[in-house]
Amino acid sequence: MPFSSLGLSAPLLRAINERGYLAPTAVQSAAIPEILRQRDVQGCAQTGSGKTAAFALPLLQMLMAAHTEAPRRTRALILVHTRELAAQVGETIRVLAQHLPERFKTAIVFGGVSINPQMMNLRGGADIVVATPGRLLDLIDHNALRLDAVATLVLDEADRLLDLGFSEELARILALLPARRQTLFFSATFPPAVQALADSLLRDPARIDIVADPADRPDITQRAIAVDAHRRTQLLRHLIAQQGWERALVFVATKYAAEQVADKLRRAGLDAEPFHGMLSQGKRDQVLEDFKARRVQVVVSTDLAGRGIDIAQLPVVVNFDLPRSSVDYVHRIGRTGRAGECGLALSFVTADSEAHFQLIEKRQGAKVPREQIKGFEPVQIVPMATLAANDTTGAPSNGGIKGKRPSKKDKLRAAAQEKP
Ligand code: AMP
């Protein structure tokens, strides 16, 4: 089905064409007509499926239709969980809106930077606001913004919003929105807490489940390599050299590990940079830009900072440390194999994290054979209990990350995932 049959206007089709999108992705084909019909949508779509354009295109079309000369009021609110994702969504909207006859103003607001420029930018209003929840509330508290004219609310990567503990902020924001509105709810996963939120927000939604269609899954090969914990950096260097990866995104458990692994790689002559929440915004932007421009070969990132990164043709994601939850696993590996490209997701599995990886496999409903790489065969022994229990309860709830006790959030998350 071509884009032209989805009911989008000529200026949008022109922008799509210039962006080089040849045909709509599955989520776009399914969601765009429903959104244009003003229906609520519950979309289960992986990162990389093209869901940003799936909501941005009809949103822009609806704004055009409802455009008046009255002072600008915020008609569309898009909630995201990180500043990187906010910037990315804002950029997609800017590009797709560029040929529209009306100039829509999109404000992108997120925390971690001074609030003043964002307040200045909101003077005179904004048609579309892309926001992280905390900063949005700050701006509302400063009277910089009102939500009483919002006609469409988008929750993007809703599972991440809840995972990051934004539920209180969300409740406050929802209370400020008009009850009569359209709500578009996108999430890569629907554990019970996320489904409960969707059920409370959506009225007779069109349900779009893209993950269920195997043909449309991002083409990601999952591999797992058994290795001793202390040899992982060496193995990573070996693989980068041997496999000739031009770029790799490597996930670790802590900011310290991000610094340490990046440092070791740099000392081995690789262009590697750490990426985590303690870096300044300027530094984070710079690392992403350098990575996209291929000036940096390896980015070593924590989960928080790694979410929402969209880098076309990222060939490989490495789980140097395993993620804490299978939800995180889905998000991490979704950073490769984006929009029809194929990708590789590689996990290092140590004796300590074997049980946890089994749990992730179980939740994924997939078995990933453990490989060994010549010269890096593990000598540390997987505890017998793990081997015997295999996929039962032997897994540590802290993600197999040594010396780290599960936080309250981990426990809540684990409890939510345990529910049938
Ligand atoms: P998203 O899932 O929105 O993060 O999009 C993932 C990537 O797919 C982005 O780089 C988009 O620019 C790209 N993309 C979105 N829609 C299409 C399309 N119809 N054809 C090709 N690429 C697309």
CSV table of C-alpha atoms in Angstrom, one decimal, residues 81-410:
chain,number,residue,atom,x,y,z
A,81,HIS,CA,10.7,9.5,28.7
A,82,THR,CA,14.1,11.0,27.7
A,83,ARG,CA,15.4,14.2,26.3
A,84,GLU,CA,17.0,12.3,23.4
A,85,LEU,CA,13.7,10.9,22.3
A,86,ALA,CA,12.1,14.3,22.8
A,87,ALA,CA,14.6,15.8,20.4
A,88,GLN,CA,14.2,13.0,17.9
A,89,VAL,CA,10.4,13.2,17.9
A,90,GLY,CA,10.6,17.0,17.5
A,91,GLU,CA,13.0,16.7,14.6
A,92,THR,CA,10.8,14.2,12.8
A,93,ILE,CA,7.8,16.6,13.2
A,94,ARG,CA,9.9,19.5,11.9
A,95,VAL,CA,10.9,17.6,8.8
A,96,LEU,CA,7.5,16.2,8.1
A,97,ALA,CA,5.8,19.6,8.6
A,98,GLN,CA,8.2,21.6,6.4
A,99,HIS,CA,5.9,22.0,3.4
A,100,LEU,CA,2.7,22.7,5.2
A,101,PRO,CA,1.1,26.0,4.3
A,102,GLU,CA,0.7,26.9,8.0
A,103,ARG,CA,3.7,27.2,10.3
A,104,PHE,CA,3.1,25.1,13.3
A,105,LYS,CA,5.2,25.8,16.3
A,106,THR,CA,6.6,22.7,18.1
A,107,ALA,CA,8.1,23.2,21.5
A,108,ILE,CA,10.5,20.5,22.8
A,109,VAL,CA,10.9,20.5,26.6
A,110,PHE,CA,12.9,18.3,28.8
A,111,GLY,CA,14.8,18.4,32.1
A,112,GLY,CA,18.4,18.6,32.9
A,113,VAL,CA,18.9,21.9,31.2
A,114,SER,CA,18.0,25.5,32.3
A,115,ILE,CA,14.2,26.1,32.2
A,116,ASN,CA,14.5,29.7,31.1
A,117,PRO,CA,15.1,29.3,27.4
A,118,GLN,CA,12.2,26.8,27.3
A,119,MET,CA,9.9,29.3,29.0
A,120,MET,CA,10.9,32.0,26.5
A,121,ASN,CA,10.3,29.6,23.7
A,122,LEU,CA,6.8,29.0,25.0
A,123,ARG,CA,5.9,32.7,24.9
A,124,GLY,CA,3.1,33.1,22.4
A,125,GLY,CA,2.2,29.4,22.7
A,126,ALA,CA,3.1,26.3,20.8
A,127,ASP,CA,0.8,24.1,18.7
A,128,ILE,CA,2.6,20.9,19.5
A,129,VAL,CA,4.5,20.2,22.7
A,130,VAL,CA,7.0,17.2,23.0
A,131,ALA,CA,7.9,16.8,26.6
A,132,THR,CA,9.3,14.7,29.4
A,133,PRO,CA,6.8,14.6,32.2
A,134,GLY,CA,8.8,16.3,35.0
A,135,ARG,CA,9.8,19.4,33.0
A,136,LEU,CA,6.4,19.7,31.5
A,137,LEU,CA,4.9,20.0,35.1
A,138,ASP,CA,7.6,22.6,36.0
A,139,LEU,CA,6.6,24.7,33.0
A,140,ILE,CA,2.9,24.4,33.9
A,141,ASP,CA,3.8,25.4,37.5
A,142,HIS,CA,5.5,28.5,36.1
A,143,ASN,CA,2.4,29.3,34.0
A,144,ALA,CA,4.4,28.9,30.8
A,145,LEU,CA,2.0,26.4,29.4
A,146,ARG,CA,-1.6,25.2,29.6
A,147,LEU,CA,-3.0,21.9,28.6
A,148,ASP,CA,-6.7,22.7,28.5
A,149,ALA,CA,-6.9,22.8,24.7
A,150,VAL,CA,-5.1,19.5,24.0
A,151,ALA,CA,-7.1,17.5,21.5
A,152,THR,CA,-4.6,14.7,21.0
A,153,LEU,CA,-2.3,13.1,23.6
A,154,VAL,CA,0.4,10.8,22.5
A,155,LEU,CA,2.2,8.5,25.0
A,156,ASP,CA,5.3,7.3,23.3
A,157,GLU,CA,7.2,4.2,24.7
A,158,ALA,CA,4.7,4.1,27.5
A,159,ASP,CA,6.4,1.1,29.1
A,160,ARG,CA,9.6,3.2,29.6
A,161,LEU,CA,7.6,6.0,31.1
A,162,LEU,CA,6.3,3.7,33.8
A,163,ASP,CA,9.6,1.9,34.2
A,164,LEU,CA,11.4,5.1,34.9
A,165,GLY,CA,8.9,5.9,37.7
A,166,PHE,CA,7.0,8.6,35.9
A,167,SER,CA,3.5,7.4,37.0
A,168,GLU,CA,2.9,10.2,39.5
A,169,GLU,CA,3.9,12.9,37.1
A,170,LEU,CA,1.7,11.2,34.5
A,171,ALA,CA,-1.3,11.2,36.8
A,172,ARG,CA,-0.9,14.9,37.4
A,173,ILE,CA,-0.6,15.7,33.7
A,174,LEU,CA,-3.6,13.6,32.9
A,175,ALA,CA,-5.7,15.5,35.4
A,176,LEU,CA,-4.9,18.7,33.5
A,177,LEU,CA,-6.0,17.4,30.1
A,178,PRO,CA,-9.5,17.8,28.7
A,179,ALA,CA,-11.4,14.6,29.3
A,180,ARG,CA,-12.6,14.7,25.7
A,181,ARG,CA,-9.6,14.1,23.6
A,182,GLN,CA,-7.9,11.5,21.4
A,183,THR,CA,-5.3,9.4,23.0
A,184,LEU,CA,-2.6,7.5,21.1
A,185,PHE,CA,-0.8,5.0,23.3
A,186,PHE,CA,2.4,3.4,22.0
A,187,SER,CA,4.5,0.8,23.8
A,188,ALA,CA,6.9,-1.9,22.8
A,189,THR,CA,5.7,-4.1,25.6
A,190,PHE,CA,2.4,-4.4,27.5
A,191,PRO,CA,3.1,-5.9,31.0
A,192,PRO,CA,0.1,-5.6,33.3
A,193,ALA,CA,0.9,-2.1,34.7
A,194,VAL,CA,1.2,-0.7,31.2
A,195,GLN,CA,-2.0,-2.5,30.0
A,196,ALA,CA,-3.8,-1.1,33.1
A,197,LEU,CA,-2.8,2.4,32.2
A,198,ALA,CA,-3.8,1.9,28.6
A,199,ASP,CA,-7.2,0.6,29.7
A,200,SER,CA,-7.7,3.6,32.0
A,201,LEU,CA,-6.9,6.1,29.2
A,202,LEU,CA,-8.3,4.7,26.0
A,203,ARG,CA,-11.9,4.6,24.7
A,204,ASP,CA,-12.7,1.9,22.3
A,205,PRO,CA,-9.2,2.0,20.8
A,206,ALA,CA,-8.0,0.6,17.5
A,207,ARG,CA,-5.6,-2.1,18.6
A,208,ILE,CA,-2.5,-2.3,16.5
A,209,ASP,CA,-0.1,-5.2,17.3
A,210,ILE,CA,2.8,-5.0,15.0
A,211,VAL,CA,5.0,-7.3,17.0
A,212,ALA,CA,2.6,-10.1,16.4
A,213,ASP,CA,3.4,-10.2,12.7
A,214,PRO,CA,6.7,-12.1,12.4
A,215,ALA,CA,7.2,-10.7,8.9
A,216,ASP,CA,7.3,-7.2,10.3
A,217,ARG,CA,9.6,-7.8,13.2
A,218,PRO,CA,12.9,-6.0,12.9
A,219,ASP,CA,15.4,-8.4,11.5
A,220,ILE,CA,17.5,-8.9,14.6
A,221,THR,CA,19.7,-11.9,15.1
A,222,GLN,CA,20.2,-12.6,18.8
A,223,ARG,CA,23.4,-14.3,19.9
A,224,ALA,CA,24.8,-15.1,23.4
A,225,ILE,CA,28.4,-15.7,24.2
A,226,ALA,CA,29.5,-17.4,27.4
A,227,VAL,CA,32.5,-15.7,28.8
A,228,ASP,CA,34.2,-15.0,32.1
A,229,ALA,CA,33.3,-11.6,33.5
A,230,HIS,CA,36.8,-10.3,33.7
A,231,ARG,CA,37.5,-11.1,30.0
A,232,ARG,CA,34.6,-9.3,28.5
A,233,THR,CA,36.5,-6.1,27.4
A,234,GLN,CA,39.1,-8.2,25.7
A,235,LEU,CA,36.4,-10.3,24.0
A,236,LEU,CA,34.7,-7.1,22.9
A,237,ARG,CA,37.9,-5.8,21.4
A,238,HIS,CA,38.5,-9.1,19.7
A,239,LEU,CA,35.0,-9.1,18.2
A,240,ILE,CA,35.2,-5.5,17.0
A,241,ALA,CA,38.4,-6.3,15.2
A,242,GLN,CA,37.4,-9.7,13.9
A,243,GLN,CA,33.9,-8.9,12.8
A,244,GLY,CA,34.9,-5.5,11.4
A,245,TRP,CA,32.0,-3.7,13.1
A,246,GLU,CA,32.1,-0.1,11.9
A,247,ARG,CA,30.0,0.9,14.9
A,248,ALA,CA,28.7,-0.7,18.0
A,249,LEU,CA,26.5,0.3,20.9
A,250,VAL,CA,27.6,-1.4,24.0
A,251,PHE,CA,25.3,-1.5,27.1
A,252,VAL,CA,26.7,-1.7,30.6
A,253,ALA,CA,25.0,-1.6,34.0
A,254,THR,CA,26.5,1.5,35.6
A,255,LYS,CA,27.9,4.9,34.8
A,256,TYR,CA,31.2,3.8,36.3
A,257,ALA,CA,31.3,0.7,34.0
A,258,ALA,CA,30.5,3.0,31.0
A,259,GLU,CA,33.5,5.1,31.8
A,260,GLN,CA,35.8,2.2,32.6
A,261,VAL,CA,35.0,0.1,29.5
A,262,ALA,CA,35.2,3.1,27.2
A,263,ASP,CA,38.5,4.0,28.7
A,264,LYS,CA,39.9,0.6,28.2
A,265,LEU,CA,38.7,0.5,24.6
A,266,ARG,CA,40.3,3.9,24.0
A,267,ARG,CA,43.6,2.8,25.5
A,268,ALA,CA,43.4,-0.1,23.0
A,269,GLY,CA,43.2,2.4,20.2
A,270,LEU,CA,39.5,2.5,19.5
A,271,ASP,CA,37.3,5.6,19.2
A,272,ALA,CA,35.1,4.9,22.1
A,273,GLU,CA,33.0,7.2,24.2
A,274,PRO,CA,30.9,6.7,27.4
A,275,PHE,CA,27.3,7.8,27.4
A,276,HIS,CA,25.3,8.2,30.6
A,277,GLY,CA,23.1,10.5,32.6
A,278,MET,CA,26.0,12.1,34.5
A,279,LEU,CA,27.4,13.7,31.4
A,280,SER,CA,26.5,17.2,30.6
A,281,GLN,CA,23.8,17.7,27.9
A,282,GLY,CA,26.4,19.2,25.6
A,283,LYS,CA,28.6,16.2,25.9
A,284,ARG,CA,25.8,13.8,25.4
A,285,ASP,CA,24.7,15.6,22.2
A,286,GLN,CA,28.2,15.7,21.0
A,287,VAL,CA,28.7,11.9,21.5
A,288,LEU,CA,25.5,11.1,19.7
A,289,GLU,CA,26.4,13.4,16.8
A,290,ASP,CA,29.9,11.9,16.5
A,291,PHE,CA,28.4,8.4,16.6
A,292,LYS,CA,25.9,9.3,13.9
A,293,ALA,CA,28.6,10.9,11.8
A,294,ARG,CA,30.8,7.8,12.3
A,295,ARG,CA,33.5,9.8,14.1
A,296,VAL,CA,33.0,7.5,17.1
A,297,GLN,CA,33.1,3.8,16.6
A,298,VAL,CA,31.9,2.5,20.0
A,299,VAL,CA,29.5,4.1,22.4
A,300,VAL,CA,29.4,2.5,25.9
A,301,SER,CA,26.1,3.4,27.4
A,302,THR,CA,23.9,2.8,30.4
A,303,ASP,CA,20.2,2.0,30.0
A,304,LEU,CA,18.9,5.4,30.9
A,305,ALA,CA,21.0,7.2,28.3
A,306,GLY,CA,20.7,4.5,25.7
A,307,ARG,CA,16.9,4.7,25.3
A,308,GLY,CA,15.4,6.5,22.4
A,309,ILE,CA,18.6,6.6,20.5
A,310,ASP,CA,17.8,6.2,16.8
A,311,ILE,CA,20.9,5.7,14.6
A,312,ALA,CA,20.1,4.4,11.2
A,313,GLN,CA,22.1,1.3,10.2
A,314,LEU,CA,23.4,0.5,13.6
A,315,PRO,CA,24.8,-3.0,12.9
A,316,VAL,CA,25.3,-4.3,16.4
A,317,VAL,CA,24.2,-3.9,20.0
A,318,VAL,CA,26.2,-5.6,22.7
A,319,ASN,CA,24.9,-6.4,26.1
A,320,PHE,CA,28.2,-6.3,28.0
A,321,ASP,CA,26.2,-6.4,31.2
A,322,LEU,CA,22.8,-7.9,30.9
A,323,PRO,CA,19.8,-5.6,31.3
A,324,ARG,CA,17.8,-5.9,34.5
A,325,SER,CA,14.5,-6.8,32.9
A,326,SER,CA,13.3,-8.4,29.7
A,327,VAL,CA,11.6,-5.1,28.9
A,328,ASP,CA,15.0,-3.4,28.9
A,329,TYR,CA,16.3,-6.2,26.8
A,330,VAL,CA,13.6,-5.6,24.1
A,331,HIS,CA,14.5,-1.9,24.1
A,332,ARG,CA,18.2,-2.4,24.0
A,333,ILE,CA,18.1,-4.8,21.1
A,334,GLY,CA,15.6,-2.6,19.3
A,335,ARG,CA,18.5,-0.1,18.8
A,336,THR,CA,19.7,-2.3,16.0
A,337,GLY,CA,17.8,-3.7,13.0
A,338,ARG,CA,15.7,-0.5,12.6
A,339,ALA,CA,13.1,0.1,9.9
A,340,GLY,CA,13.8,-2.9,7.7
A,341,GLU,CA,17.6,-3.2,8.3
A,342,CYS,CA,19.0,-6.3,9.8
A,343,GLY,CA,21.0,-6.1,13.0
A,344,LEU,CA,22.8,-8.2,15.6
A,345,ALA,CA,22.2,-8.2,19.3
A,346,LEU,CA,24.9,-9.9,21.2
A,347,SER,CA,24.8,-10.7,24.9
A,348,PHE,CA,27.8,-11.6,27.1
A,349,VAL,CA,26.6,-14.3,29.6
A,350,THR,CA,28.8,-15.0,32.6
A,351,ALA,CA,28.5,-17.7,35.2
A,352,ASP,CA,26.9,-15.1,37.5
A,353,SER,CA,24.4,-13.9,34.9
A,354,GLU,CA,23.5,-17.2,33.3
A,355,ALA,CA,20.4,-17.6,35.4
A,356,HIS,CA,19.2,-14.1,34.7
A,357,PHE,CA,19.7,-14.6,30.9
A,358,GLN,CA,17.6,-17.8,31.2
A,359,LEU,CA,14.8,-15.6,32.7
A,360,ILE,CA,15.1,-13.1,29.8
A,361,GLU,CA,14.9,-16.0,27.3
A,362,LYS,CA,11.8,-17.3,29.0
A,363,ARG,CA,10.1,-13.9,28.9
A,364,GLN,CA,11.0,-13.6,25.3
A,365,GLY,CA,9.8,-17.0,24.5
A,366,ALA,CA,13.1,-17.6,22.7
A,367,LYS,CA,16.1,-19.8,23.2
A,368,VAL,CA,19.5,-18.2,22.3
A,369,PRO,CA,22.2,-20.9,22.2
A,370,ARG,CA,25.3,-20.1,24.2
A,371,GLU,CA,28.3,-19.8,22.0
A,372,GLN,CA,32.0,-19.9,23.0
A,373,ILE,CA,34.7,-18.0,21.2
A,374,LYS,CA,38.0,-19.6,20.7
A,375,GLY,CA,40.5,-18.2,23.2
A,376,PHE,CA,37.7,-16.9,25.4
A,377,GLU,CA,36.2,-20.1,26.7
A,378,PRO,CA,34.8,-19.5,30.2
A,379,VAL,CA,36.5,-21.3,33.1
A,380,GLN,CA,34.2,-20.0,35.8
A,381,ILE,CA,31.5,-22.5,36.7
A,382,VAL,CA,27.8,-21.8,36.3
A,383,PRO,CA,26.3,-22.7,39.7
A,384,MET,CA,24.6,-26.2,39.6
A,385,ALA,CA,21.4,-24.7,41.0
A,386,THR,CA,21.2,-22.5,37.9
A,387,LEU,CA,21.7,-25.4,35.6
A,388,ALA,CA,19.2,-27.6,37.4
A,389,ALA,CA,16.6,-24.9,37.9
A,390,ASN,CA,17.1,-23.8,34.3
A,391,ASP,CA,14.3,-21.4,33.7
A,392,THR,CA,12.6,-21.5,37.1
A,393,THR,CA,13.2,-19.2,40.0
A,394,GLY,CA,17.0,-19.4,40.3
A,395,ALA,CA,17.5,-16.1,38.7
A,396,PRO,CA,18.8,-13.3,40.8
A,397,SER,CA,16.3,-10.4,40.7
A,398,ASN,CA,19.1,-7.8,40.3
A,399,GLY,CA,19.9,-8.8,36.7
A,400,GLY,CA,22.9,-10.8,37.7
A,401,ILE,CA,24.8,-7.6,38.4
A,402,LYS,CA,27.2,-8.4,41.1
A,403,GLY,CA,27.0,-6.4,44.3
A,404,LYS,CA,23.8,-4.6,43.4
A,405,ARG,CA,20.8,-5.1,45.5
A,406,PRO,CA,17.4,-4.8,43.8
A,407,SER,CA,15.9,-1.4,44.3
A,408,LYS,CA,12.3,-0.7,45.2
A,409,LYS,CA,11.6,-0.1,41.5
A,410,ASP,CA,13.2,-3.4,40.6
